[in-house]
Short mmCIF file of C-alpha atoms in Angstrom, two decimals:
data_model
loop_
_atom_site.label_atom_id
_atom_site.label_comp_id
_atom_site.label_asym_id
_atom_site.label_seq_id
_atom_site.Cartn_x
_atom_site.Cartn_y
_atom_site.Cartn_z
CA ALA U 181 14.26 30.60 25.59
CA VAL U 182 13.85 28.38 22.50
CA ASN U 183 10.52 27.10 23.64
CA THR U 184 9.37 30.60 24.33
CA PHE U 185 10.35 31.66 20.85
CA THR U 186 8.63 28.68 19.26
CA ILE U 187 5.44 29.51 21.09
CA GLY U 188 5.71 33.16 20.18
CA ASN U 189 6.06 32.24 16.50
CA LEU U 190 2.88 30.24 16.85
CA PHE U 191 1.14 33.30 18.34
CA TYR U 192 2.61 35.46 15.65
CA GLY U 193 0.95 33.27 12.91
CA ALA U 194 -2.18 33.01 14.72
CA SER U 195 -2.30 36.82 14.97
CA ILE U 196 -1.85 37.06 11.21
CA ILE U 197 -4.85 34.59 10.57
CA LEU U 198 -7.02 36.37 13.00
CA ILE U 199 -6.35 39.81 11.62
CA ALA U 200 -6.94 38.37 8.02
CA GLN U 201 -10.29 37.02 9.20
CA ILE U 202 -11.38 40.11 11.05
CA TYR U 203 -10.74 42.42 8.00
CA HIS U 204 -11.55 39.87 5.42
CA LEU U 205 -8.00 39.89 3.85
CA GLY U 206 -8.39 36.93 1.52
CA GLU U 207 -6.67 38.35 -1.66
CA HIS U 208 -3.75 36.10 -1.65
CA MET U 209 -3.48 33.14 0.76
CA PRO U 210 0.24 32.50 0.43
CA ASP U 211 1.21 36.04 1.56
CA GLY U 212 0.18 35.35 5.01
CA VAL U 213 2.21 32.18 5.29
CA TYR U 214 5.09 34.05 3.73
CA TRP U 215 5.18 36.80 6.34
CA TRP U 216 4.70 34.23 9.15
CA ALA U 217 7.85 32.36 7.78
CA LEU U 218 9.76 35.59 7.30
CA GLY U 219 8.97 36.75 10.93
CA CYS U 220 10.30 33.46 12.36
CA LEU U 221 13.45 33.52 10.21
CA PRO U 222 15.59 36.14 12.20
CA PHE U 223 15.00 34.22 15.56
CA ALA U 224 15.99 31.11 13.81
CA LEU U 225 19.31 32.59 12.58
CA ILE U 226 20.10 34.49 15.74
CA THR U 227 19.49 31.58 18.15
CA GLN U 228 20.69 28.97 15.67
CA SER U 229 18.11 26.75 17.05
CA ARG U 230 17.19 23.53 15.08
CA ALA U 231 13.59 23.60 16.19
CA LEU U 232 13.16 27.33 15.16
CA MET U 233 14.94 26.56 11.83
CA ILE U 234 12.73 23.53 11.12
CA GLN U 235 9.67 25.58 12.05
CA THR U 236 10.72 28.35 9.58
CA LEU U 237 11.40 25.85 6.96
CA CYS U 238 8.22 24.21 7.12
CA LEU U 239 6.26 27.39 6.91
CA SER U 240 8.52 28.69 3.96
CA LEU U 241 7.92 25.29 2.24
CA ILE U 242 4.06 25.57 2.66
CA TYR U 243 4.45 29.12 1.07
CA LEU U 244 6.48 27.73 -1.80
CA LEU U 245 4.06 25.02 -2.56
CA GLN U 246 1.01 27.31 -2.19
CA GLU U 247 2.53 30.20 -4.42
CA ALA U 248 3.61 27.73 -7.21
CA SER U 249 0.45 25.80 -7.11
CA MET U 250 -1.78 28.94 -7.53
CA GLY U 251 0.07 29.98 -10.69
CA PHE U 252 2.77 32.60 -9.37
CA TYR U 253 6.49 32.38 -9.65
CA PRO U 254 7.94 32.15 -6.05
CA TRP U 255 10.70 34.68 -6.51
CA ARG U 256 10.40 35.80 -2.91
CA TYR U 257 11.79 32.44 -1.75
CA LEU U 258 15.32 33.67 -2.48
CA PRO U 259 15.83 35.00 1.17
CA PHE U 260 15.07 31.67 2.58
CA ILE U 261 17.45 29.89 0.21
CA VAL U 262 20.30 32.08 1.36
CA ALA U 263 19.27 31.48 5.08
CA MET U 264 19.27 27.84 4.46
CA LEU U 265 22.77 27.79 3.15
CA TRP U 266 24.13 30.15 5.80
CA TYR U 267 22.62 27.82 8.55
CA LEU U 268 24.00 24.66 7.00
CA LEU U 269 27.38 26.29 6.73
CA ARG U 270 27.55 28.08 10.19
CA GLY U 271 24.75 26.54 12.29
CA PRO U 272 24.81 23.32 14.23
CA SER U 273 24.43 19.94 12.49
CA SER U 274 20.90 18.80 11.47
CA LEU U 275 20.19 16.15 8.83
CA LEU U 276 16.65 17.17 8.77
CA VAL U 277 17.40 20.75 7.96
CA LEU U 278 19.74 19.44 5.41
CA LEU U 279 17.16 17.23 3.67
CA VAL U 280 14.40 19.85 3.81
CA SER U 281 16.64 22.41 2.48
CA VAL U 282 17.62 20.15 -0.41
CA PHE U 283 13.90 19.39 -1.34
CA ALA U 284 12.99 22.98 -1.09
CA ILE U 285 15.82 24.32 -3.26
CA GLY U 286 15.31 21.56 -5.77
CA PHE U 287 11.58 22.36 -6.09
CA TRP U 288 12.29 26.04 -6.49
CA VAL U 289 14.62 25.23 -9.33
CA GLU U 290 11.96 22.95 -10.91
CA SER U 291 9.37 25.61 -10.58
CA SER U 292 11.76 28.23 -12.17
CA PHE U 293 12.18 26.05 -15.26
CA ALA U 294 8.33 25.50 -15.37
CA TRP U 295 8.07 29.43 -15.38
CA LEU U 296 10.70 29.97 -18.00
CA TRP U 297 9.02 27.36 -20.28
CA SER U 298 5.59 28.88 -19.88
CA ILE U 299 6.83 32.03 -21.22
CA PHE U 300 7.36 30.50 -24.61
CA VAL U 301 4.14 28.81 -24.74
CA PRO U 302 1.94 30.76 -27.21
CA TYR U 303 -1.08 32.63 -25.72
CA SER U 304 0.12 32.02 -22.23
CA ALA U 305 0.83 34.96 -20.06
CA GLU U 306 0.71 33.24 -16.75
CA PHE U 307 2.86 30.84 -14.89
CA TYR U 308 1.35 27.44 -13.86
CA LEU U 309 3.26 24.66 -12.35
CA SER U 310 2.32 22.01 -14.88
CA TRP U 311 4.44 18.96 -15.36
CA HIS U 312 6.59 18.83 -18.33
CA VAL U 313 8.36 15.68 -19.28
CA GLU U 314 11.79 17.43 -19.32
CA HIS U 315 11.53 17.95 -15.49
CA VAL U 316 12.65 14.26 -15.39
CA VAL U 317 15.97 15.45 -16.78
CA ILE U 318 16.10 18.37 -14.62
CA THR U 319 15.48 16.19 -11.49
CA ALA U 320 18.32 13.91 -12.50
CA ALA U 321 20.62 16.92 -12.97
CA LEU U 322 19.71 18.14 -9.58
CA PHE U 323 20.57 15.00 -7.91
CA LEU U 324 23.88 14.82 -9.89
CA ILE U 325 24.85 18.21 -8.29
CA VAL U 326 23.79 16.84 -4.92
CA TRP U 327 26.06 13.82 -5.53
CA GLY U 328 28.85 16.00 -6.47
CA ILE U 329 28.38 18.40 -3.37
CA SER U 330 28.50 15.18 -1.08
CA ARG U 331 31.81 14.10 -2.59
CA LYS U 332 33.27 17.50 -1.93
CA LEU U 333 32.07 17.48 1.63
CA ALA U 334 33.45 14.00 2.09
CA ASN U 335 36.99 15.44 1.52
CA LEU U 336 36.72 18.22 4.08
CA PRO U 337 38.22 17.68 7.60
CA SER U 338 34.93 18.18 9.54
CA ILE U 339 32.64 15.81 11.19
CA LYS U 340 29.51 17.75 10.26
CA ALA U 341 30.70 17.79 6.55
CA ALA U 342 31.20 13.96 6.76
CA ASP U 343 27.66 13.48 8.17
CA TYR U 344 26.11 15.66 5.42
CA ALA U 345 28.12 13.97 2.75
CA ALA U 346 27.05 10.53 3.99
CA ALA U 347 23.39 11.65 4.06
CA LEU U 348 23.45 13.22 0.58
CA SER U 349 25.37 10.33 -1.08
CA LEU U 350 22.89 7.83 0.49
CA TRP U 351 19.84 9.51 -0.68
CA SER U 352 21.16 10.28 -4.02
CA LEU U 353 21.69 6.50 -4.48
CA ARG U 354 18.21 5.76 -3.19
CA PHE U 355 16.70 8.33 -5.59
CA ALA U 356 18.62 6.57 -8.41
CA ILE U 357 17.24 3.19 -7.45
CA ILE U 358 13.70 4.42 -7.01
CA SER U 359 13.87 6.03 -10.40
CA LEU U 360 15.07 2.93 -12.05
CA LEU U 361 12.37 0.84 -10.22
CA ILE U 362 9.56 3.40 -11.64
CA LEU U 363 11.17 3.12 -15.20
CA SER U 364 11.26 -0.67 -14.83
CA PHE U 365 7.60 -0.71 -15.97
CA GLU U 366 6.64 -0.31 -19.68
CA SER U 367 3.89 2.37 -18.92
CA SER U 368 6.46 4.84 -17.73
CA TRP U 369 8.34 4.67 -20.98
CA GLU U 370 5.15 4.83 -22.92
CA GLU U 371 4.20 7.99 -21.24
CA MET U 372 7.70 9.64 -21.94
CA VAL U 373 7.48 8.53 -25.57
CA GLU U 374 4.00 10.01 -26.03
CA ALA U 375 4.95 13.28 -24.26
CA SER U 376 6.10 16.43 -26.43
CA TRP U 377 9.68 17.10 -25.67
CA SER U 378 9.45 20.77 -26.75
CA ASN U 379 11.99 21.78 -24.01
CA LEU U 380 14.56 19.22 -24.72
CA LEU U 381 17.56 21.49 -25.60
CA PRO U 382 17.51 23.80 -22.44
CA ALA U 383 16.87 20.56 -20.19
CA LEU U 384 19.90 18.89 -21.85
CA ALA U 385 21.97 21.98 -21.52
CA PHE U 386 21.26 22.10 -17.73
CA TYR U 387 22.00 18.33 -17.56
CA LEU U 388 25.34 18.64 -19.08
CA PHE U 389 26.18 21.76 -16.91
CA ALA U 390 25.12 19.76 -13.86
CA SER U 391 27.46 16.83 -14.90
CA GLY U 392 30.40 19.05 -15.43
CA LEU U 393 29.88 20.67 -12.05
CA ALA U 394 29.44 17.28 -10.32
CA CYS U 395 32.65 16.11 -11.89
CA TRP U 396 34.48 19.22 -10.75
CA LEU U 397 33.22 18.94 -7.16
CA SER U 398 33.95 15.20 -7.05
CA GLY U 399 37.73 15.61 -6.70
CA ASN U 400 39.67 12.47 -7.16
CA ALA U 401 39.90 10.36 -10.46
CA TRP U 402 37.83 7.53 -8.96
CA GLN U 403 35.11 9.70 -7.93
CA ILE U 404 35.02 11.41 -11.27
CA LYS U 405 34.60 8.15 -13.03
CA VAL U 406 31.62 7.28 -10.67
CA THR U 407 30.03 10.61 -11.56
CA LEU U 408 30.43 10.08 -15.10
CA ALA U 409 28.86 6.62 -14.97
CA PHE U 410 25.93 8.20 -13.16
CA SER U 411 25.78 10.94 -15.86
CA ALA U 412 25.68 8.35 -18.56
CA LEU U 413 22.81 6.62 -16.75
CA GLY U 414 20.99 9.84 -16.57
CA LEU U 415 21.17 10.34 -20.50
CA LEU U 416 18.88 7.22 -20.71
CA LEU U 417 16.01 9.46 -19.97
CA ILE U 418 16.50 11.33 -23.14
CA LEU U 419 16.08 8.28 -25.29
CA PRO U 420 12.29 8.44 -25.19
CA ALA U 421 12.67 11.78 -27.14
CA LEU U 422 14.68 10.08 -29.87
CA VAL U 423 13.14 6.62 -30.35
CA GLY U 424 9.68 5.25 -31.15
CA PHE U 425 7.31 2.86 -29.65
CA GLU U 426 8.92 -0.15 -31.06
CA TYR U 427 11.89 0.55 -28.64
CA ILE U 428 9.94 0.75 -25.50
CA LEU U 429 10.29 -2.98 -24.54
CA LEU U 430 14.07 -2.63 -25.17
CA LEU U 431 14.33 0.33 -22.80
CA GLN U 432 12.37 -1.59 -20.13
CA ILE U 433 14.83 -4.69 -20.41
CA LEU U 434 17.82 -2.37 -20.29
CA ASP U 435 16.43 -0.63 -17.20
CA ASN U 436 15.85 -3.90 -15.42
CA LEU U 437 19.27 -5.02 -16.41
CA LEU U 438 20.71 -1.86 -14.98
CA LEU U 439 18.73 -2.27 -11.67
CA ILE U 440 20.57 -5.79 -11.26
CA ALA U 441 23.95 -4.36 -12.26
CA VAL U 442 23.61 -1.44 -9.72
CA GLY U 443 22.46 -3.68 -6.92
CA CYS U 444 25.44 -6.02 -7.43
CA GLY U 445 27.82 -3.18 -7.55
CA LEU U 446 26.42 -1.74 -4.38
CA ILE U 447 26.78 -5.22 -2.68
CA VAL U 448 30.30 -5.65 -3.75
CA HIS U 449 31.20 -2.07 -2.89
CA GLY U 450 29.54 -2.44 0.57
CA ILE U 451 31.51 -5.71 1.33
CA GLN U 452 34.89 -4.21 0.25
CA GLN U 453 34.46 -0.88 2.13
CA GLY U 454 32.59 -2.48 5.14
CA ILE U 455 29.61 -0.13 4.66
CA SER U 456 26.30 -1.86 5.57
CA HIS U 457 24.14 0.89 3.94
CA TYR U 458 25.40 0.02 0.51
CA PHE U 459 25.19 -3.56 0.97
CA TYR U 460 21.57 -3.64 2.18
CA LEU U 461 20.64 -1.00 -0.49
CA GLY U 462 22.00 -3.38 -3.16
CA VAL U 463 20.26 -6.43 -1.78
CA THR U 464 16.95 -4.50 -1.49
CA SER U 465 17.19 -3.20 -5.07
CA ILE U 466 17.72 -6.84 -6.51
CA LEU U 467 14.83 -8.18 -4.24
CA LEU U 468 12.54 -5.36 -5.25
CA THR U 469 13.34 -5.85 -8.94
CA GLY U 470 12.48 -9.47 -8.81
CA LEU U 471 9.38 -8.91 -6.72
CA LEU U 472 7.97 -6.15 -9.12
CA ARG U 473 8.65 -8.38 -12.02
CA TYR U 474 6.91 -11.29 -10.48
CA PHE U 475 3.82 -9.25 -9.84
CA ASP U 476 4.09 -7.46 -13.38
CA LEU U 477 4.01 -11.01 -14.72
CA ILE U 478 1.16 -12.65 -12.85
CA GLY U 479 -0.46 -9.52 -11.31
CA ASP U 480 -3.79 -10.00 -13.16
CA TYR U 481 -4.20 -13.50 -11.72
CA ILE U 482 -3.22 -12.25 -8.15
CA GLY U 483 -5.80 -9.46 -8.55
CA GLY U 484 -8.54 -11.75 -9.78
CA ALA U 485 -7.85 -14.20 -7.03
CA LEU U 486 -8.11 -11.50 -4.26
CA LEU U 487 -11.33 -10.26 -5.75
CA PHE U 488 -12.81 -13.77 -5.81
CA MET U 489 -11.83 -14.37 -2.17
#
């Protein structure tokens, strides 16, 4: 039955495309994808099928990206957000649905901030999904909330909640390490210092709200301390708005030292708790830090040698 619904949804989408071609309905491309995804949604919720839900999420995500990239605020994405949360709460366990849902909701929040900030731009009456430097702070705040949710789920007596908590916490740590690796280069700090921090106050307010919410969700005192430590690390992203170019090298050195410290902490935590993910993540972060600094130091020589060869 699930395979029949999946094939039927494909025929449904093909019908929308063919009708649009026959009658030359090319006014707004995301509308067709939206109605395709919305038509798949009831069957995914009724059958609680992972395949149908993933199909619906992929189509709705395509609509979200198209709508935002064409300069329109995707307010019609709200029904899919409600459906995602309901499925994660009531439906069968699916890590893929969880990760896609986190990415989609996070992107919708990011586009909402871009839309709000575009309102206050002089002589700009339209929304464009343009990158603002404050989106770095918003992204860090969203992952703080994800970390807090993972700690809340870890305290629930449910196997599905424990699986979701492990996946969310692991990907939050991976995101933090990837962010530190990106910021370990001087050029990243230069671009952030050169940027115009015109929306710093609302971004900082949302970050403080996310920190408080993550601490409230964390539960016990030890997890609150860990969440506060992550919040303090995230505040480093605001320093480029407060300092000049003379502090860029200092920020780069501080970031590399934090990478080593986080890697050592993950190794120790993995050994003490017997969790291999944390151990290997810590080892990988330290090795990548050394490798990137090595190529950063002699990268021109290696590039010249490869070109010569």
